[in-house]
Short mmCIF file of C-alpha atoms and ligand atoms in Angstrom, two decimals:
data_model
loop_
_atom_site.label_atom_id
_atom_site.label_comp_id
_atom_site.label_asym_id
_atom_site.label_seq_id
_atom_site.Cartn_x
_atom_site.Cartn_y
_atom_site.Cartn_z
CA MET A 1 76.89 123.46 132.32
CA THR A 2 73.40 122.55 133.51
CA ALA A 3 72.64 122.38 137.11
CA GLN A 4 71.68 119.64 138.99
CA LEU A 5 68.72 120.09 140.97
CA ILE A 6 68.77 119.78 144.98
CA ASP A 7 65.48 117.43 145.99
CA GLY A 8 64.18 118.48 149.32
CA ASN A 9 61.59 116.90 149.30
CA ALA A 10 63.57 113.39 149.26
CA ILE A 11 65.82 114.63 151.65
CA ALA A 12 62.79 115.99 154.06
CA ALA A 13 61.51 112.51 154.10
CA GLN A 14 64.79 110.85 155.24
CA ILE A 15 64.96 113.37 158.28
CA LYS A 16 60.88 112.76 158.89
CA ALA A 17 61.30 109.12 158.87
CA ASP A 18 64.14 109.49 161.25
CA VAL A 19 61.68 111.84 163.27
CA ALA A 20 59.31 108.97 163.30
CA SER A 21 61.25 106.88 164.56
CA ARG A 22 62.56 108.74 167.54
CA VAL A 23 58.93 109.39 167.98
CA VAL A 24 58.29 105.68 168.69
CA ALA A 25 61.47 105.98 170.76
CA LEU A 26 59.48 108.31 173.03
CA LYS A 27 56.04 107.03 173.58
CA ALA A 28 57.72 103.62 174.42
CA LYS A 29 59.09 105.43 177.38
CA GLY A 30 55.76 106.86 177.70
CA THR A 31 56.18 110.88 175.93
CA ALA A 32 53.72 111.29 172.90
CA PRO A 33 55.83 114.82 171.62
CA GLY A 34 53.39 117.60 171.04
CA LEU A 35 52.95 120.61 169.44
CA ALA A 36 50.67 123.84 169.85
CA ALA A 37 50.53 125.92 167.01
CA ILE A 38 48.90 129.53 167.63
CA ILE A 39 47.03 131.55 164.63
CA VAL A 40 45.89 135.06 165.50
CA GLY A 41 43.42 136.30 162.74
CA ASP A 42 42.74 135.17 159.28
CA ASN A 43 45.62 135.29 157.18
CA ALA A 44 44.78 132.83 154.69
CA ALA A 45 48.77 131.80 153.96
CA SER A 46 49.70 131.47 157.78
CA ILE A 47 46.38 128.79 158.51
CA SER A 48 47.93 127.22 155.48
CA TYR A 49 50.90 127.22 156.55
CA VAL A 50 49.87 125.77 160.06
CA SER A 51 47.40 122.97 158.24
CA GLY A 52 50.61 121.89 156.50
CA LYS A 53 52.89 121.81 159.66
CA ALA A 54 49.60 119.77 161.27
CA ALA A 55 49.53 117.39 158.28
CA ASP A 56 53.31 116.88 159.01
CA CYS A 57 53.40 116.17 162.46
CA ALA A 58 50.76 113.41 161.65
CA GLU A 59 52.00 111.57 159.35
CA VAL A 60 55.59 111.49 161.85
CA GLY A 61 52.98 110.58 164.94
CA ILE A 62 53.72 114.22 166.96
CA PHE A 63 50.65 115.18 168.51
CA SER A 64 49.57 118.88 167.71
CA GLU A 65 46.81 121.20 168.09
CA THR A 66 45.85 124.75 166.36
CA PHE A 67 44.69 127.13 168.89
CA ARG A 68 43.18 130.45 166.72
CA LEU A 69 42.02 133.77 167.74
CA PRO A 70 40.22 136.10 166.23
CA GLU A 71 42.02 139.57 164.09
CA THR A 72 40.90 141.51 166.97
CA ALA A 73 42.59 139.73 170.27
CA THR A 74 44.98 141.92 171.88
CA HIS A 75 48.79 141.26 172.68
CA GLU A 76 47.71 140.31 176.13
CA ASP A 77 45.10 137.18 174.67
CA VAL A 78 47.86 136.18 172.79
CA VAL A 79 50.29 136.22 176.34
CA ARG A 80 47.92 134.56 178.32
CA LEU A 81 47.97 131.55 175.61
CA ILE A 82 51.14 131.33 175.83
CA GLU A 83 51.33 131.19 178.68
CA ARG A 84 48.64 128.64 179.56
CA LEU A 85 51.18 126.45 176.78
CA ASN A 86 54.06 127.02 178.84
CA ALA A 87 52.25 125.09 181.45
CA ASP A 88 50.48 122.38 179.32
CA ASP A 89 52.72 119.28 179.59
CA ARG A 90 51.12 117.84 176.07
CA PHE A 91 52.95 120.29 174.32
CA HIS A 92 57.10 120.26 173.90
CA ALA A 93 56.76 122.87 171.76
CA ILE A 94 54.95 125.95 170.72
CA LEU A 95 54.65 127.94 167.22
CA PRO A 96 53.20 130.72 167.33
CA GLN A 97 52.58 131.52 163.55
CA LEU A 98 54.10 135.22 162.53
CA PRO A 99 52.86 137.43 161.02
CA MET A 100 50.16 138.39 163.75
CA PRO A 101 48.10 141.50 163.64
CA ARG A 102 49.52 145.01 164.39
CA GLN A 103 48.36 145.12 167.92
CA VAL A 104 50.10 141.97 168.82
CA ARG A 105 53.70 142.56 169.75
CA GLU A 106 55.45 139.77 168.14
CA GLN A 107 58.71 139.84 169.53
CA GLU A 108 57.26 140.14 173.24
CA VAL A 109 55.06 136.91 172.33
CA ILE A 110 58.08 135.06 171.62
CA ASP A 111 59.95 136.01 174.52
CA ALA A 112 56.86 134.79 176.72
CA MET A 113 57.62 131.19 175.45
CA LEU A 114 59.80 128.78 177.18
CA ALA A 115 62.41 128.29 176.00
CA ARG A 116 62.17 125.00 175.80
CA LYS A 117 59.28 125.10 174.45
CA ASP A 118 60.37 127.83 171.64
CA ALA A 119 59.60 125.51 168.33
CA ASP A 120 61.17 127.72 166.22
CA GLY A 121 64.49 129.33 167.50
CA LEU A 122 63.76 132.26 167.49
CA HIS A 123 63.51 132.83 171.35
CA PRO A 124 66.59 134.77 172.55
CA VAL A 125 67.96 132.39 174.79
CA ASN A 126 68.14 129.90 171.74
CA LEU A 127 69.51 132.58 169.55
CA GLY A 128 72.26 132.93 172.10
CA ARG A 129 73.07 129.65 172.29
CA LEU A 130 73.07 129.32 168.96
CA LEU A 131 75.70 132.40 168.74
CA ARG A 132 77.85 130.44 171.27
CA GLY A 133 78.02 127.39 169.08
CA GLU A 134 75.54 124.99 170.86
CA LEU A 135 74.10 123.21 168.43
CA ASP A 136 71.49 120.64 170.43
CA GLY A 137 68.39 123.20 171.34
CA ALA A 138 65.83 124.25 169.03
CA ILE A 139 67.68 125.99 166.04
CA PRO A 140 65.99 128.50 163.64
CA CYS A 141 63.66 125.98 161.13
CA THR A 142 65.10 127.55 157.90
CA PRO A 143 68.76 127.96 158.34
CA HIS A 144 69.19 124.70 159.73
CA GLY A 145 67.33 122.99 156.78
CA VAL A 146 69.75 124.63 154.63
CA MET A 147 72.86 123.26 156.47
CA GLU A 148 70.96 120.05 156.72
CA LEU A 149 70.29 120.40 152.61
CA LEU A 150 74.50 120.98 151.79
CA ARG A 151 74.99 117.89 153.34
CA ALA A 152 72.83 115.48 152.59
CA THR A 153 74.11 116.53 148.99
CA GLY A 154 77.51 116.53 150.37
CA ILE A 155 78.56 120.15 149.85
CA ASP A 156 81.18 120.60 152.57
CA PRO A 157 80.94 124.71 153.26
CA ALA A 158 84.37 124.14 154.98
CA GLY A 159 86.86 126.64 153.71
CA LYS A 160 84.17 127.97 151.16
CA HIS A 161 83.22 131.38 150.47
CA VAL A 162 79.33 131.84 151.29
CA VAL A 163 77.40 134.59 150.16
CA VAL A 164 74.01 135.16 152.29
CA VAL A 165 72.42 137.59 150.31
CA GLY A 166 69.27 138.92 153.76
CA ARG A 167 70.28 139.43 156.90
CA SER A 168 66.86 138.17 158.69
CA THR A 169 66.87 137.21 161.87
CA LEU A 170 64.61 134.44 160.79
CA VAL A 171 67.24 133.05 157.91
CA GLY A 172 70.54 135.19 157.05
CA ARG A 173 71.93 135.88 160.03
CA PRO A 174 71.13 132.64 162.28
CA LEU A 175 72.45 131.09 158.38
CA ALA A 176 75.31 133.03 158.89
CA VAL A 177 76.46 131.80 162.38
CA LEU A 178 75.40 128.25 161.71
CA LEU A 179 77.96 128.18 158.47
CA SER A 180 80.80 130.34 160.06
CA ASN A 181 80.70 127.97 162.89
CA LYS A 182 84.31 125.61 163.32
CA ALA A 183 82.53 122.75 163.56
CA ALA A 184 81.95 119.76 161.39
CA GLY A 185 79.67 120.73 157.62
CA ALA A 186 80.03 124.49 158.49
CA ASN A 187 83.46 126.42 158.85
CA ALA A 188 82.86 128.57 156.22
CA THR A 189 83.94 132.31 155.14
CA VAL A 190 80.85 133.84 155.00
CA THR A 191 79.98 137.32 153.78
CA ILE A 192 76.67 138.79 154.75
CA CYS A 193 74.53 140.71 151.69
CA HIS A 194 71.67 143.47 151.94
CA THR A 195 70.05 146.34 150.82
CA GLY A 196 72.82 148.31 151.97
CA THR A 197 75.66 146.27 149.67
CA LYS A 198 76.58 148.63 146.84
CA ASP A 199 77.41 145.93 144.25
CA LEU A 200 75.93 142.57 144.97
CA GLY A 201 77.61 140.84 141.98
CA GLN A 202 80.86 141.76 143.15
CA PHE A 203 80.67 139.56 146.03
CA THR A 204 78.33 136.48 144.12
CA ARG A 205 81.01 136.10 141.15
CA GLU A 206 83.32 135.62 144.28
CA ALA A 207 81.18 133.01 146.00
CA ASP A 208 81.72 128.96 145.69
CA ILE A 209 78.02 128.81 147.47
CA VAL A 210 75.26 131.66 147.02
CA VAL A 211 72.20 131.15 149.48
CA LEU A 212 69.26 133.77 149.01
CA ALA A 213 66.70 135.14 151.41
CA ALA A 214 65.95 138.48 150.16
CA GLY A 215 62.05 137.72 148.79
CA HIS A 216 62.87 139.60 145.84
CA VAL A 217 63.28 138.45 142.54
CA ASN A 218 66.02 137.82 140.32
CA THR A 219 68.45 139.11 142.97
CA LEU A 220 70.90 136.62 141.39
CA THR A 221 71.52 136.11 137.36
CA ALA A 222 74.06 134.49 135.72
CA ALA A 223 75.78 136.71 134.71
CA MET A 224 76.38 137.44 138.45
CA CYS A 225 77.36 134.10 139.07
CA ARG A 226 81.26 131.81 138.56
CA PRO A 227 80.90 129.01 137.49
CA GLY A 228 80.16 125.80 139.17
CA VAL A 229 78.71 128.22 142.31
CA VAL A 230 75.71 125.88 144.20
CA VAL A 231 72.75 128.41 144.93
CA ILE A 232 70.47 127.66 147.67
CA ASP A 233 66.99 129.58 147.06
CA VAL A 234 65.29 130.18 149.83
CA GLY A 235 62.99 132.94 148.48
CA VAL A 236 59.44 132.96 147.63
CA ASN A 237 57.57 135.38 145.61
CA ARG A 238 54.37 135.61 144.29
CA VAL A 239 54.08 136.67 140.31
CA ASP A 240 51.70 136.98 138.45
CA ALA A 241 50.23 134.02 136.30
CA PRO A 242 47.17 135.05 134.56
CA THR A 243 46.42 131.78 132.89
CA ARG A 244 46.24 129.89 136.11
CA PRO A 245 43.39 129.90 138.28
CA SER A 246 45.09 131.56 141.23
CA GLY A 247 46.24 134.38 138.81
CA TYR A 248 49.73 133.92 140.45
CA ARG A 249 52.95 131.50 140.35
CA LEU A 250 55.63 131.28 143.23
CA VAL A 251 59.41 131.61 142.38
CA GLY A 252 62.21 132.14 144.49
CA ASP A 253 65.26 134.85 144.18
CA ALA A 254 67.47 133.28 141.94
CA ALA A 255 66.25 133.88 137.68
CA MET A 256 66.30 131.16 135.45
CA ASP A 257 69.34 131.27 133.51
CA VAL A 258 71.20 130.44 137.10
CA ARG A 259 70.64 127.19 135.94
CA GLU A 260 73.01 127.65 133.19
CA VAL A 261 75.80 128.32 135.46
CA ALA A 262 75.68 126.91 138.46
CA SER A 263 76.41 123.54 139.47
CA TYR A 264 73.22 122.95 141.92
CA VAL A 265 70.81 124.97 142.60
CA THR A 266 67.26 124.41 144.55
CA PRO A 267 64.51 124.37 142.73
CA TYR A 268 61.37 126.91 143.54
CA THR A 269 59.35 124.43 145.29
CA GLY A 270 60.56 121.34 146.86
CA GLY A 271 63.81 122.94 147.42
CA VAL A 272 64.32 124.48 151.06
CA GLY A 273 60.15 124.82 151.72
CA PRO A 274 60.30 120.41 152.53
CA MET A 275 63.18 121.17 154.88
CA THR A 276 61.81 124.19 157.02
CA ARG A 277 58.95 122.29 157.37
CA ALA A 278 60.98 118.58 158.37
CA MET A 279 63.29 121.03 160.50
CA LEU A 280 60.46 121.97 162.24
CA LEU A 281 59.33 118.22 163.64
CA VAL A 282 62.95 118.18 164.68
CA ASN A 283 62.42 120.69 166.73
CA THR A 284 60.09 119.38 168.48
CA VAL A 285 61.30 116.08 168.81
CA ARG A 286 64.52 116.98 170.30
CA ALA A 287 62.10 119.24 172.90
CA ALA A 288 60.10 116.40 173.94
CA GLU A 289 63.89 114.32 174.13
CA LYS A 290 65.34 116.44 176.54
CA LEU A 291 62.69 117.02 178.77
CA ALA A 292 62.12 113.02 178.79
CA ARG A 293 65.83 113.01 179.81
CA GLY A 294 65.36 115.44 182.75
CA GLU A 295 67.13 118.55 180.93
N1 NAP B 301 61.35 128.33 152.06
C1 NAP B 301 61.13 128.53 153.38
O1 NAP B 301 60.90 127.83 153.92
C2 NAP B 301 61.18 130.13 153.83
C3 NAP B 301 61.17 130.58 154.74
C4 NAP B 301 61.04 131.66 155.37
C5 NAP B 301 61.32 132.49 154.55
N2 NAP B 301 61.29 132.29 153.09
C6 NAP B 301 60.93 133.63 152.42
O2 NAP B 301 62.74 133.74 151.82
C7 NAP B 301 62.82 135.28 151.71
C8 NAP B 301 63.36 136.00 152.86
O3 NAP B 301 62.50 135.88 154.29
P1 NAP B 301 63.05 136.32 155.62
O4 NAP B 301 61.96 136.62 156.68
O5 NAP B 301 64.14 136.46 155.82
O6 NAP B 301 62.49 138.15 154.81
P2 NAP B 301 63.12 139.57 154.85
O7 NAP B 301 62.84 139.95 157.12
O8 NAP B 301 62.40 140.47 154.33
O9 NAP B 301 64.78 140.33 155.07
C9 NAP B 301 64.69 140.10 153.71
C10 NAP B 301 66.34 140.49 153.66
O10 NAP B 301 67.09 140.14 151.99
C11 NAP B 301 67.21 141.87 152.22
N3 NAP B 301 67.11 142.25 150.80
C12 NAP B 301 65.75 142.44 150.60
N4 NAP B 301 65.98 142.55 149.10
C13 NAP B 301 67.05 142.24 148.63
C14 NAP B 301 68.41 142.76 147.30
N5 NAP B 301 67.31 143.18 145.79
N6 NAP B 301 69.35 142.80 147.49
C15 NAP B 301 70.10 142.08 148.87
N7 NAP B 301 69.36 142.16 149.58
C16 NAP B 301 67.87 142.29 149.34
C17 NAP B 301 66.83 142.39 153.24
O11 NAP B 301 67.75 143.47 153.71
P3 NAP B 301 67.60 144.93 154.67
O12 NAP B 301 67.91 144.13 155.53
O13 NAP B 301 68.50 145.92 154.22
O14 NAP B 301 66.05 145.46 154.63
C18 NAP B 301 66.92 141.65 154.48
O15 NAP B 301 68.01 141.55 155.16
C19 NAP B 301 61.33 135.70 151.67
O16 NAP B 301 61.13 135.84 150.35
C20 NAP B 301 60.66 134.38 152.25
O17 NAP B 301 59.08 134.35 152.23
C21 NAP B 301 61.28 131.14 152.72
#
């Protein structure tokens, strides 16, 4: 069996087109959706991610502005900026790009945002709503993107055994909650695995769907899969590539031989990544729509 590659770019393009039309409708009623991104320090990856997100906003008509603070900014400086943006009506969503320098307490920065302006769905109020099955607010972008990827590909998790590898608050745990919701497009039986799991293969070999969010190369190999499994690979890992100008290339958590046994896999690039970016736009437009409705 050779796995079919899931085209995250194409699915994200459909989502962006939908967001763009919602933005037009909002603007017609006098609301211009806005996203404020915050970068603290000079982390090259953060700068590159945020410039990509700003380009996405421009593509769908969302106003965005990036606020940069120096590497030496204090925790209080960041919180003050958050409070300023909370009160700024131009912005319906705020994205504090992580990671931040060590002196900044990231959790408290997230907590300082108004829950309704939380672009990434990581505010405790939004995570709590997620746990209660209330899905009309901000949902963490990557798990939400994975759910949309499955839906758009026609892969219904209902009644299936899904193994999620990784238990972070950003990806693994919210995804397990979404997948196990008693709702259409979910209703799966979910197992969460992590570094404390003794024999990962024992679980993945029983899975209909495996979602990899470990950040570790070759976490899943063909020998750990049953034929026909669906593999959603969230992981992004740098491996040496001396012939490339950058000296590295990006790979996921699944070994290449997984493609010989799986029915569907996401590619290393153009799979989950574009979906994560698209869902940030969804969260932003949702926040603006809610405010426009007076919610
Ligand atoms: N494509 C995208 O849009 C996107 C978005 C977000 C993240 N990512 C990528 O997804 C990966 C995960 O991100 P994250 O923020 O969730 O990372 P994280 O906070 O480091 O969490 C990784 C999780 O995976 C578990 N884990 C690590 N190695 C493992 C192994 N060999 N076997 C089983 N479990 C293992 C860890 O277990 P413990 O809890 O026991 O340590 C942890 O729960 C990273 O590569 C990240 O770059 C991609």
